[in-house]
Each structure stands twice: as C-alpha cells, then as structure tokens.
mmCIF file of C-alpha atoms in Angstrom:
data_model
loop_
_atom_site.group_PDB
_atom_site.id
_atom_site.type_symbol
_atom_site.label_atom_id
_atom_site.label_comp_id
_atom_site.label_asym_id
_atom_site.label_seq_id
_atom_site.Cartn_x
_atom_site.Cartn_y
_atom_site.Cartn_z
ATOM 1 C CA UNK A 3 -24.639 13.669 1.031
ATOM 2 C CA UNK A 4 -22.440 14.644 -1.900
ATOM 3 C CA UNK A 5 -18.818 14.854 -1.179
ATOM 4 C CA UNK A 6 -16.752 17.575 -2.981
ATOM 5 C CA UNK A 7 -13.534 15.858 -4.267
ATOM 6 C CA UNK A 8 -10.283 17.746 -4.765
ATOM 7 C CA UNK A 9 -7.538 15.677 -6.457
ATOM 8 C CA UNK A 10 -3.680 16.278 -6.556
ATOM 9 C CA UNK A 11 -1.677 14.674 -9.296
ATOM 10 C CA UNK A 12 -4.864 13.976 -10.922
ATOM 11 C CA UNK A 13 -3.576 12.280 -14.009
ATOM 12 C CA UNK A 14 -5.974 11.676 -16.942
ATOM 13 C CA UNK A 15 -8.998 11.089 -14.734
ATOM 14 C CA UNK A 16 -9.004 7.354 -13.797
ATOM 15 C CA UNK A 17 -9.568 8.106 -10.153
ATOM 16 C CA UNK A 18 -12.018 10.974 -11.038
ATOM 17 C CA UNK A 19 -14.183 8.929 -13.360
ATOM 18 C CA UNK A 20 -14.477 6.164 -10.898
ATOM 19 C CA UNK A 21 -15.372 8.681 -7.938
ATOM 20 C CA UNK A 22 -18.074 10.512 -9.983
ATOM 21 C CA UNK A 23 -19.533 7.281 -11.035
ATOM 22 C CA UNK A 24 -19.581 5.775 -7.468
ATOM 23 C CA UNK A 25 -22.268 5.808 -4.758
ATOM 24 C CA UNK A 26 -23.421 4.063 -1.685
ATOM 25 C CA UNK A 27 -25.717 1.110 -2.359
ATOM 26 C CA UNK A 28 -28.778 3.216 -1.232
ATOM 27 C CA UNK A 29 -27.594 6.108 -3.346
ATOM 28 C CA UNK A 30 -27.430 8.464 -0.423
ATOM 29 C CA UNK A 31 -23.677 9.102 -0.708
ATOM 30 C CA UNK A 32 -22.067 10.296 -3.952
ATOM 31 C CA UNK A 33 -18.942 12.215 -5.057
ATOM 32 C CA UNK A 34 -18.610 15.188 -7.202
ATOM 33 C CA UNK A 35 -15.540 16.788 -8.697
ATOM 34 C CA UNK A 36 -14.535 20.217 -7.171
ATOM 35 C CA UNK A 37 -11.039 20.741 -8.385
ATOM 36 C CA UNK A 38 -7.903 18.967 -9.719
ATOM 37 C CA UNK A 39 -4.310 19.554 -10.300
ATOM 38 C CA UNK A 40 -1.602 18.070 -12.478
ATOM 39 C CA UNK A 41 1.747 19.439 -13.959
ATOM 40 C CA UNK A 42 1.199 17.856 -17.406
ATOM 41 C CA UNK A 43 -0.696 19.955 -19.920
ATOM 42 C CA UNK A 44 -2.077 17.079 -22.019
ATOM 43 C CA UNK A 45 -3.206 15.310 -18.937
ATOM 44 C CA UNK A 46 -5.008 18.320 -17.574
ATOM 45 C CA UNK A 47 -6.716 18.650 -21.158
ATOM 46 C CA UNK A 48 -7.805 14.983 -21.024
ATOM 47 C CA UNK A 49 -9.173 15.402 -17.627
ATOM 48 C CA UNK A 50 -11.047 18.623 -18.450
ATOM 49 C CA UNK A 51 -12.583 17.040 -21.657
ATOM 50 C CA UNK A 52 -13.924 13.901 -19.893
ATOM 51 C CA UNK A 53 -14.620 14.917 -16.279
ATOM 52 C CA UNK A 54 -15.418 18.584 -16.455
ATOM 53 C CA UNK A 55 -17.257 18.565 -19.991
ATOM 54 C CA UNK A 56 -14.989 21.189 -21.353
ATOM 55 C CA UNK A 57 -15.107 23.617 -18.209
ATOM 56 C CA UNK A 58 -11.492 23.749 -17.394
ATOM 57 C CA UNK A 59 -11.600 26.401 -14.605
ATOM 58 C CA UNK A 60 -11.512 23.664 -12.042
ATOM 59 C CA UNK A 61 -8.516 22.001 -13.407
ATOM 60 C CA UNK A 62 -5.338 23.663 -12.540
ATOM 61 C CA UNK A 63 -2.303 23.019 -14.701
ATOM 62 C CA UNK A 64 0.411 23.800 -12.314
ATOM 63 C CA UNK A 65 3.600 22.396 -10.756
ATOM 64 C CA UNK A 66 2.288 21.318 -7.239
ATOM 65 C CA UNK A 67 5.279 23.104 -5.669
ATOM 66 C CA UNK A 68 3.840 26.420 -6.936
ATOM 67 C CA UNK A 69 0.169 25.565 -6.298
ATOM 68 C CA UNK A 70 -1.541 27.959 -3.829
ATOM 69 C CA UNK A 71 -3.892 25.636 -1.916
ATOM 70 C CA UNK A 72 -5.426 28.439 -0.032
ATOM 71 C CA UNK A 73 -6.977 29.729 -3.142
ATOM 72 C CA UNK A 74 -8.753 26.432 -3.965
ATOM 73 C CA UNK A 75 -12.447 25.965 -3.107
ATOM 74 C CA UNK A 76 -13.118 23.968 0.209
ATOM 75 C CA UNK A 77 -13.505 20.206 -0.147
ATOM 76 C CA UNK A 78 -14.466 17.449 2.099
ATOM 77 C CA UNK A 79 -12.651 14.515 0.130
ATOM 78 C CA UNK A 80 -9.299 14.261 -1.242
ATOM 79 C CA UNK A 81 -7.576 11.880 -3.670
ATOM 80 C CA UNK A 82 -3.931 11.965 -4.449
ATOM 81 C CA UNK A 83 -1.927 9.453 -6.606
ATOM 82 C CA UNK A 84 1.454 10.857 -5.761
ATOM 83 C CA UNK A 85 4.127 10.339 -8.268
ATOM 84 C CA UNK A 86 5.667 6.788 -8.277
ATOM 85 C CA UNK A 87 8.749 7.363 -10.268
ATOM 86 C CA UNK A 88 11.226 7.069 -7.253
ATOM 87 C CA UNK A 89 9.301 4.189 -5.712
ATOM 88 C CA UNK A 90 8.720 1.772 -8.526
ATOM 89 C CA UNK A 91 10.646 -1.392 -8.843
ATOM 90 C CA UNK A 92 11.327 -0.465 -12.365
ATOM 91 C CA UNK A 93 13.274 2.615 -11.606
ATOM 92 C CA UNK A 94 16.132 3.249 -9.294
ATOM 93 C CA UNK A 95 14.038 3.522 -6.097
ATOM 94 C CA UNK A 96 15.518 6.604 -4.736
ATOM 95 C CA UNK A 97 12.322 6.868 -2.687
ATOM 96 C CA UNK A 98 12.104 10.124 -0.677
ATOM 97 C CA UNK A 99 15.556 10.953 -1.602
ATOM 98 C CA UNK A 100 14.607 11.258 -5.363
ATOM 99 C CA UNK A 101 13.065 14.314 -7.205
ATOM 100 C CA UNK A 102 9.660 12.901 -7.139
ATOM 101 C CA UNK A 103 9.578 10.978 -3.709
ATOM 102 C CA UNK A 104 9.088 14.089 -1.572
ATOM 103 C CA UNK A 105 5.984 15.141 -3.477
ATOM 104 C CA UNK A 106 3.775 12.998 -1.297
ATOM 105 C CA UNK A 107 4.231 15.816 1.303
ATOM 106 C CA UNK A 108 1.824 18.108 -0.625
ATOM 107 C CA UNK A 109 -0.955 15.536 -0.056
ATOM 108 C CA UNK A 110 -0.223 15.880 3.642
ATOM 109 C CA UNK A 111 -0.237 19.537 3.387
ATOM 110 C CA UNK A 112 -3.711 19.238 1.720
ATOM 111 C CA UNK A 113 -4.978 17.031 4.524
ATOM 112 C CA UNK A 114 -3.856 19.456 7.129
ATOM 113 C CA UNK A 115 -5.278 22.489 5.177
ATOM 114 C CA UNK A 116 -8.650 21.141 4.153
ATOM 115 C CA UNK A 117 -9.252 18.552 6.813
ATOM 116 C CA UNK A 118 -11.482 16.431 4.458
ATOM 117 C CA UNK A 119 -13.718 13.670 5.889
ATOM 118 C CA UNK A 120 -11.707 11.024 4.085
ATOM 119 C CA UNK A 121 -8.881 10.680 1.580
ATOM 120 C CA UNK A 122 -7.602 8.159 -0.929
ATOM 121 C CA UNK A 123 -3.952 7.904 -1.780
ATOM 122 C CA UNK A 124 -2.331 5.616 -4.274
ATOM 123 C CA UNK A 125 1.153 4.417 -5.287
ATOM 124 C CA UNK A 126 3.075 1.447 -6.524
ATOM 125 C CA UNK A 127 3.739 -1.555 -4.546
ATOM 126 C CA UNK A 128 7.386 -0.735 -4.372
ATOM 127 C CA UNK A 129 6.672 2.089 -2.050
ATOM 128 C CA UNK A 130 6.995 -0.409 0.841
ATOM 129 C CA UNK A 131 10.612 -1.187 0.070
ATOM 130 C CA UNK A 132 12.020 2.401 -0.775
ATOM 131 C CA UNK A 133 14.736 3.577 1.669
ATOM 132 C CA UNK A 134 14.618 0.107 3.280
ATOM 133 C CA UNK A 135 10.984 0.632 4.108
ATOM 134 C CA UNK A 136 11.551 3.945 6.029
ATOM 135 C CA UNK A 137 9.725 6.082 3.346
ATOM 136 C CA UNK A 138 6.525 4.143 3.600
ATOM 137 C CA UNK A 139 6.695 4.277 7.470
ATOM 138 C CA UNK A 140 7.275 8.004 7.338
ATOM 139 C CA UNK A 141 4.359 8.595 4.871
ATOM 140 C CA UNK A 142 1.811 6.672 6.990
ATOM 141 C CA UNK A 143 3.105 8.312 10.181
ATOM 142 C CA UNK A 144 2.514 11.851 8.685
ATOM 143 C CA UNK A 145 -0.928 10.786 7.463
ATOM 144 C CA UNK A 146 -1.848 9.748 10.872
ATOM 145 C CA UNK A 147 -0.381 12.854 12.476
ATOM 146 C CA UNK A 148 -2.513 14.858 10.087
ATOM 147 C CA UNK A 149 -5.519 13.575 11.978
ATOM 148 C CA UNK A 150 -6.563 10.336 10.217
ATOM 149 C CA UNK A 151 -7.136 6.715 10.918
ATOM 150 C CA UNK A 152 -5.678 4.855 8.052
ATOM 151 C CA UNK A 153 -6.222 1.481 6.025
ATOM 152 C CA UNK A 154 -3.294 0.758 3.870
ATOM 153 C CA UNK A 155 -3.718 -2.337 1.539
ATOM 154 C CA UNK A 156 -1.959 -3.786 -1.561
ATOM 155 C CA UNK A 157 -4.660 -4.349 -4.041
ATOM 156 C CA UNK A 158 -4.160 -6.867 -6.706
ATOM 157 C CA UNK A 159 -6.605 -5.571 -9.231
ATOM 158 C CA UNK A 160 -6.811 -8.652 -11.355
ATOM 159 C CA UNK A 161 -8.479 -10.229 -8.165
ATOM 160 C CA UNK A 162 -11.230 -7.648 -8.555
ATOM 161 C CA UNK A 163 -12.065 -8.442 -12.127
ATOM 162 C CA UNK A 164 -9.727 -5.950 -13.850
ATOM 163 C CA UNK A 165 -8.142 -7.531 -16.959
ATOM 164 C CA UNK A 166 -4.576 -6.510 -15.900
ATOM 165 C CA UNK A 167 -2.128 -7.741 -13.198
ATOM 166 C CA UNK A 168 -1.659 -4.370 -11.564
ATOM 167 C CA UNK A 169 -0.699 -4.272 -7.959
ATOM 168 C CA UNK A 170 -1.093 -0.880 -6.072
ATOM 169 C CA UNK A 171 -1.041 0.328 -2.542
ATOM 170 C CA UNK A 172 -4.221 2.256 -1.875
ATOM 171 C CA UNK A 173 -4.354 4.155 1.602
ATOM 172 C CA UNK A 174 -7.820 5.051 2.862
ATOM 173 C CA UNK A 175 -8.048 7.505 5.630
ATOM 174 C CA UNK A 176 -10.997 8.536 7.684
ATOM 175 C CA UNK A 177 -10.610 11.780 9.939
ATOM 176 C CA UNK A 178 -10.023 10.835 13.406
ATOM 177 C CA UNK A 179 -13.165 12.589 14.841
ATOM 178 C CA UNK A 180 -15.443 10.590 12.531
ATOM 179 C CA UNK A 181 -13.654 7.225 12.897
ATOM 180 C CA UNK A 182 -15.594 6.195 16.007
ATOM 181 C CA UNK A 183 -18.764 6.160 13.907
ATOM 182 C CA UNK A 184 -17.218 5.365 10.425
ATOM 183 C CA UNK A 185 -15.046 2.354 9.772
ATOM 184 C CA UNK A 186 -13.652 1.593 6.406
ATOM 185 C CA UNK A 187 -12.901 -2.033 5.585
ATOM 186 C CA UNK A 188 -10.970 -3.426 2.611
ATOM 187 C CA UNK A 189 -13.630 -4.649 0.161
ATOM 188 C CA UNK A 190 -13.394 -8.523 -0.682
ATOM 189 C CA UNK A 191 -12.308 -9.569 -4.134
ATOM 190 C CA UNK A 192 -14.843 -12.413 -3.808
ATOM 191 C CA UNK A 193 -17.789 -11.027 -5.474
ATOM 192 C CA UNK A 194 -15.631 -10.618 -8.632
ATOM 193 C CA UNK A 195 -14.077 -14.030 -8.844
ATOM 194 C CA UNK A 196 -16.284 -15.223 -11.630
ATOM 195 C CA UNK A 197 -15.613 -12.312 -13.942
ATOM 196 C CA UNK A 198 -13.935 -13.103 -17.296
ATOM 197 C CA UNK A 199 -10.868 -10.877 -16.766
ATOM 198 C CA UNK A 200 -8.731 -12.150 -19.612
ATOM 199 C CA UNK A 201 -7.093 -9.526 -21.772
ATOM 200 C CA UNK A 202 -8.663 -11.190 -24.870
ATOM 201 C CA UNK A 203 -12.206 -10.585 -23.431
ATOM 202 C CA UNK A 204 -11.351 -7.083 -22.513
ATOM 203 C CA UNK A 205 -10.105 -6.156 -25.949
ATOM 204 C CA UNK A 206 -12.506 -8.095 -28.108
ATOM 205 C CA UNK A 207 -15.731 -8.167 -26.213
ATOM 206 C CA UNK A 208 -17.332 -5.975 -27.690
ATOM 207 C CA UNK A 209 -15.172 -5.231 -30.735
ATOM 208 C CA UNK A 210 -13.662 -1.850 -30.637
ATOM 209 C CA UNK A 211 -15.462 0.596 -33.012
ATOM 210 C CA UNK A 212 -13.489 1.439 -36.177
ATOM 211 C CA UNK A 213 -13.837 5.123 -35.292
ATOM 212 C CA UNK A 214 -12.935 4.801 -31.657
ATOM 213 C CA UNK A 215 -10.673 7.408 -30.070
ATOM 214 C CA UNK A 216 -6.944 6.830 -29.718
ATOM 215 C CA UNK A 217 -7.052 3.688 -31.795
ATOM 216 C CA UNK A 218 -4.066 4.437 -34.157
ATOM 217 C CA UNK A 219 -1.898 1.482 -35.027
ATOM 218 C CA UNK A 220 1.670 1.554 -33.985
ATOM 219 C CA UNK A 221 4.181 1.082 -37.154
ATOM 220 C CA UNK A 222 6.461 -1.828 -36.685
ATOM 221 C CA UNK A 223 9.754 -2.327 -38.437
ATOM 222 C CA UNK A 224 10.033 -5.563 -40.495
ATOM 223 C CA UNK A 225 12.473 -6.895 -37.860
ATOM 224 C CA UNK A 226 10.190 -6.361 -35.083
ATOM 225 C CA UNK A 227 7.441 -8.118 -36.969
ATOM 226 C CA UNK A 228 9.646 -10.954 -37.695
ATOM 227 C CA UNK A 229 10.782 -11.140 -34.008
ATOM 228 C CA UNK A 230 7.193 -11.168 -32.786
ATOM 229 C CA UNK A 231 6.203 -13.953 -35.162
ATOM 230 C CA UNK A 232 8.787 -16.302 -33.254
ATOM 231 C CA UNK A 233 7.503 -15.205 -29.778
ATOM 232 C CA UNK A 234 4.512 -17.219 -28.494
ATOM 233 C CA UNK A 235 1.756 -15.835 -26.287
ATOM 234 C CA UNK A 236 3.129 -15.222 -22.798
ATOM 235 C CA UNK A 237 6.754 -15.343 -23.949
ATOM 236 C CA UNK A 238 9.248 -12.313 -24.143
ATOM 237 C CA UNK A 239 12.375 -11.615 -26.240
ATOM 238 C CA UNK A 240 14.502 -13.625 -23.720
ATOM 239 C CA UNK A 241 12.177 -16.656 -23.123
ATOM 240 C CA UNK A 242 11.312 -17.148 -26.781
ATOM 241 C CA UNK A 243 13.363 -19.359 -29.130
ATOM 242 C CA UNK A 244 14.656 -16.634 -31.331
ATOM 243 C CA UNK A 245 17.036 -17.000 -34.173
ATOM 244 C CA UNK A 246 20.328 -15.374 -33.599
ATOM 245 C CA UNK A 247 19.802 -12.470 -35.924
ATOM 246 C CA UNK A 248 16.633 -11.639 -33.919
ATOM 247 C CA UNK A 249 17.934 -11.868 -30.409
ATOM 248 C CA UNK A 250 18.430 -8.637 -28.375
ATOM 249 C CA UNK A 251 22.076 -7.570 -27.771
ATOM 250 C CA UNK A 252 21.335 -6.034 -24.478
ATOM 251 C CA UNK A 253 23.477 -6.826 -21.488
ATOM 252 C CA UNK A 254 21.917 -6.845 -18.070
ATOM 253 C CA UNK A 255 18.482 -6.258 -19.252
ATOM 254 C CA UNK A 256 16.139 -9.105 -18.882
ATOM 255 C CA UNK A 257 13.005 -7.172 -18.130
ATOM 256 C CA UNK A 258 10.119 -9.679 -18.568
ATOM 257 C CA UNK A 259 7.974 -7.149 -20.495
ATOM 258 C CA UNK A 260 10.358 -6.633 -23.346
ATOM 259 C CA UNK A 261 8.615 -7.745 -26.414
ATOM 260 C CA UNK A 262 6.377 -9.737 -24.282
ATOM 261 C CA UNK A 263 3.114 -11.005 -26.025
ATOM 262 C CA UNK A 264 0.005 -11.135 -23.983
ATOM 263 C CA UNK A 265 -1.460 -14.543 -22.973
ATOM 264 C CA UNK A 266 -5.060 -14.195 -24.261
ATOM 265 C CA UNK A 267 -6.505 -16.451 -21.530
ATOM 266 C CA UNK A 268 -4.997 -14.382 -18.577
ATOM 267 C CA UNK A 269 -5.139 -10.766 -17.474
ATOM 268 C CA UNK A 270 -2.659 -8.588 -19.165
ATOM 269 C CA UNK A 271 0.647 -7.753 -17.460
ATOM 270 C CA UNK A 272 0.955 -4.228 -16.054
ATOM 271 C CA UNK A 273 0.321 -1.421 -18.413
ATOM 272 C CA UNK A 274 3.134 1.095 -17.965
ATOM 273 C CA UNK A 275 3.613 4.647 -19.175
ATOM 274 C CA UNK A 276 7.316 4.793 -19.567
ATOM 275 C CA UNK A 277 9.934 2.882 -21.640
ATOM 276 C CA UNK A 278 10.903 2.617 -25.218
ATOM 277 C CA UNK A 279 10.897 0.030 -27.934
ATOM 278 C CA UNK A 280 9.874 -3.339 -26.706
ATOM 279 C CA UNK A 281 7.663 -2.283 -23.787
ATOM 280 C CA UNK A 282 4.468 -1.352 -25.707
ATOM 281 C CA UNK A 283 2.506 -4.527 -24.878
ATOM 282 C CA UNK A 284 2.042 -6.964 -27.640
ATOM 283 C CA UNK A 285 -0.934 -8.600 -29.131
ATOM 284 C CA UNK A 286 -1.090 -12.344 -28.441
ATOM 285 C CA UNK A 287 -2.077 -13.180 -32.050
ATOM 286 C CA UNK A 288 -1.059 -10.291 -34.490
ATOM 287 C CA UNK A 289 2.589 -9.190 -34.594
ATOM 288 C CA UNK A 290 2.140 -5.658 -33.319
ATOM 289 C CA UNK A 291 1.838 -3.420 -30.253
ATOM 290 C CA UNK A 292 -1.551 -2.800 -28.749
ATOM 291 C CA UNK A 293 -3.270 0.475 -29.613
ATOM 292 C CA UNK A 294 -3.622 3.076 -27.043
ATOM 293 C CA UNK A 295 -7.543 2.223 -27.023
ATOM 294 C CA UNK A 296 -6.770 -1.373 -26.393
ATOM 295 C CA UNK A 297 -4.477 -0.338 -23.564
ATOM 296 C CA UNK A 298 -7.187 1.949 -22.327
ATOM 297 C CA UNK A 299 -9.665 -1.089 -22.204
ATOM 298 C CA UNK A 300 -7.138 -2.963 -20.084
ATOM 299 C CA UNK A 301 -7.277 0.039 -17.689
ATOM 300 C CA UNK A 302 -11.156 -0.174 -17.931
ATOM 301 C CA UNK A 303 -11.721 3.223 -19.317
ATOM 302 C CA UNK A 304 -14.897 3.308 -21.563
ATOM 303 C CA UNK A 305 -14.366 3.681 -25.333
ATOM 304 C CA UNK A 306 -15.997 7.179 -25.177
ATOM 305 C CA UNK A 307 -13.022 8.320 -23.044
ATOM 306 C CA UNK A 308 -10.921 10.540 -25.381
ATOM 307 C CA UNK A 309 -7.214 11.062 -24.421
ATOM 308 C CA UNK A 310 -5.777 14.317 -25.704
ATOM 309 C CA UNK A 311 -2.244 14.713 -26.950
ATOM 310 C CA UNK A 312 0.276 12.905 -29.257
ATOM 311 C CA UNK A 313 0.188 9.199 -29.464
ATOM 312 C CA UNK A 314 3.191 8.861 -27.099
ATOM 313 C CA UNK A 315 1.640 11.449 -24.542
ATOM 314 C CA UNK A 316 -1.579 9.347 -24.627
ATOM 315 C CA UNK A 317 0.518 6.263 -24.065
ATOM 316 C CA UNK A 318 2.072 7.675 -20.878
ATOM 317 C CA UNK A 319 -1.156 8.955 -19.655
ATOM 318 C CA UNK A 320 -2.956 5.592 -19.983
ATOM 319 C CA UNK A 321 0.022 3.796 -18.340
ATOM 320 C CA UNK A 322 -0.044 6.194 -15.330
ATOM 321 C CA UNK A 323 -3.737 6.074 -14.620
ATOM 322 C CA UNK A 324 -5.473 3.995 -12.133
ATOM 323 C CA UNK A 325 -8.060 1.475 -13.508
ATOM 324 C CA UNK A 326 -11.392 3.055 -13.281
ATOM 325 C CA UNK A 327 -13.345 0.036 -12.374
ATOM 326 C CA UNK A 328 -10.781 -1.008 -9.744
ATOM 327 C CA UNK A 329 -10.942 2.574 -8.049
ATOM 328 C CA UNK A 330 -14.742 2.447 -8.159
ATOM 329 C CA UNK A 331 -14.926 -0.576 -6.086
ATOM 330 C CA UNK A 332 -12.848 1.229 -3.363
ATOM 331 C CA UNK A 333 -14.934 4.369 -3.650
ATOM 332 C CA UNK A 334 -18.093 2.476 -3.328
ATOM 333 C CA UNK A 335 -16.737 0.835 -0.197
ATOM 334 C CA UNK A 336 -15.819 4.243 1.330
ATOM 335 C CA UNK A 337 -19.300 5.600 0.672
ATOM 336 C CA UNK A 338 -20.967 2.374 1.956
ATOM 337 C CA UNK A 339 -18.889 2.872 5.069
ATOM 338 C CA UNK A 340 -20.288 6.447 5.652
ATOM 339 C CA UNK A 341 -23.827 5.141 4.784
ATOM 340 C CA UNK A 342 -23.482 2.339 7.418
ATOM 341 C CA UNK A 343 -24.072 -0.251 4.752
ATOM 342 C CA UNK A 344 -22.383 -3.526 5.324
ATOM 343 C CA UNK A 345 -20.351 -5.041 2.528
ATOM 344 C CA UNK A 346 -18.116 -8.173 2.066
ATOM 345 C CA UNK A 347 -14.571 -7.286 3.338
ATOM 346 C CA UNK A 348 -11.290 -8.752 4.106
ATOM 347 C CA UNK A 349 -8.427 -7.802 6.480
ATOM 348 C CA UNK A 350 -5.783 -5.409 5.204
ATOM 349 C CA UNK A 351 -2.641 -7.122 4.091
ATOM 350 C CA UNK A 352 -0.410 -4.183 5.125
ATOM 351 C CA UNK A 353 0.158 -3.348 8.843
ATOM 352 C CA UNK A 354 0.591 0.280 9.926
#
C-alpha cells in the first residue's frame, strides 16, 4: 500500500523527506508525494529540487487562502505544519486571534474535502497555552468533528536521538471508520536512548565536506567576535562575565538564546527561523555563528539536501522545518499501525 501524501504549509521539505523515506517494518506500507503547497517562493523551490527532482508541477506556490483544493489530485494522507507565529512563546501569542492563527482551518477544510485515511499536523508547544488554552481545544475539536480519532502528543525530539532540544506538538489522526481496526500509538523514545545526540557529534561526525551546499560562513564584526570569546559554552550574553563595553544595552530582553554558545556535549538549543543579531546559534569553540549547513545537520537534513534562496532565506527555511529523522519515527509508527505491526509505545502526554 502506497499512500499519496498531500501537504499544506509544506516548508522546505522536512516532513516530506521523512515521509518518502518511511515504511512499515515489513515494507508493505509506504508514502509517496502527491502535491504540496506553501506561500514562500524559495521554500517551494527548495521542496521541488529535493522532493520532486525538479518537477515542480505538483508544488503549488500560492497563499493558502487562494488555493483551490478542488483542483488538486485526490490523496489518502495529509500533513500540515500550520503556521506557528501566533502560537510561539517567542511571539505575542495572539493565537487564533492573530494573522496566522486561523490558518489551521485550511487543514480542517482539507480533511473534510479529501477525507484521507490519516493525517499528521504539527505546531509549537505554545499552542496549548494560546488564548488561555481555548485555541488548542478548538483545533482538536474541529479535527474530531471532521471525522478523526486523534492522538496529540508533545514530542521532545532530543529524547528520540535528534541533536536538538526541539519540542513540538504532533497530532496524528486516523479516520473514524478505520479506527476500529487501526490504532496509532505514540512511539517510545527508549530505542533511541543510546544515540549520541550531542550537537558536536552531529556537526563534526562526519566532517562537513568543503563543497557542501549552504555552508557559507557568516561575517562577524570584531565586537561580536570579542564578545563571543568571553562567553563560555552553554552561556549567553546575560549569563557570561562580560566586560562593560561588551554587555548588551537592551532593557527587558533576557532571551536565553541571545549570543548563546552551544554546549558541545548536549543537544543544541532550538534552531529558529526568525530573529536578528545574536540569535544565529553560536559555535562552542570558534567565535562565530553556525553556517546554514551546520544548522541543517541539527535538523537532521542530509548534506545533499540543497536549500535554495539567499542566506537569510535559507536560515529561515531551516529554522521553520521539522527535523527529518524525528518526523520519520512518527511516520514509521503510523505505517506500522496500518500494517498491524507492534512497536514500542508510550501513553500520550496530552489529553484530548
């Protein structure tokens, strides 16, 4: 059985790459790309280059509010990482009252229109708290009313061998008429407990090839270099013992990631796609920001994965993506569920 996957808010292809490389243990269930949509041109170009091998007809560059779903090919699986801007704890958390918050409704619209066998939806952990928790309850309710039995869970990807502390809510839904025979369970992180998920291991083993895509160095000012030389691994601009001339004159901003250097023995802190100076993720030893390729490794993209666009566009794409290897674990579990193959699982940590 090969599922035809449609994707909304597809991003640069972290979910898609995971999906097309997933299968049930016996190989009887797999996933194939059918179509994808995103509003960002560079993102669509990256997705097309890596997932569709240059055939961009199935990747629709369009604002989802203008997307005509009835013209898209039928699918029996759906993925949508609906925009997190209004749900992130880094932002203002306007939730469903913001510009991006209501866009989840297009995922619900797709569920009702296509009635896929299953879906996977992804968002930030802050989704649970937006609008005093009402946004999350509303989204889950609409997914169930669209005809699905859902399993929401806050995945801490570092527990699954991913070299990054990235916490994301993933909601898996099985169509109600199939749920008596198919039961999805949250995959256990236990099989991945012995993986070296330190950021140092991810970035250095194996060494990044000299001619790797997207590996340009970021130019640092002399002052930034001097500041970084006073910051120890794991420290940031506010916890380090900085001379007065190197301290940040910023009131009310104590974001822990500002000029924070990685701790080489631990997973990286969360790779983000937004923010300006001081938020680029900084090497534990060298006084510099990570390259985009190093950031992509923390997101478990292979070195052969080419991101298209300016350096800042690529930085944003990588930060907004889902870690490929983390998503693959969940897709494998979905496919094993349909194949009736048992796998080690845990109880979901979010109640409906």
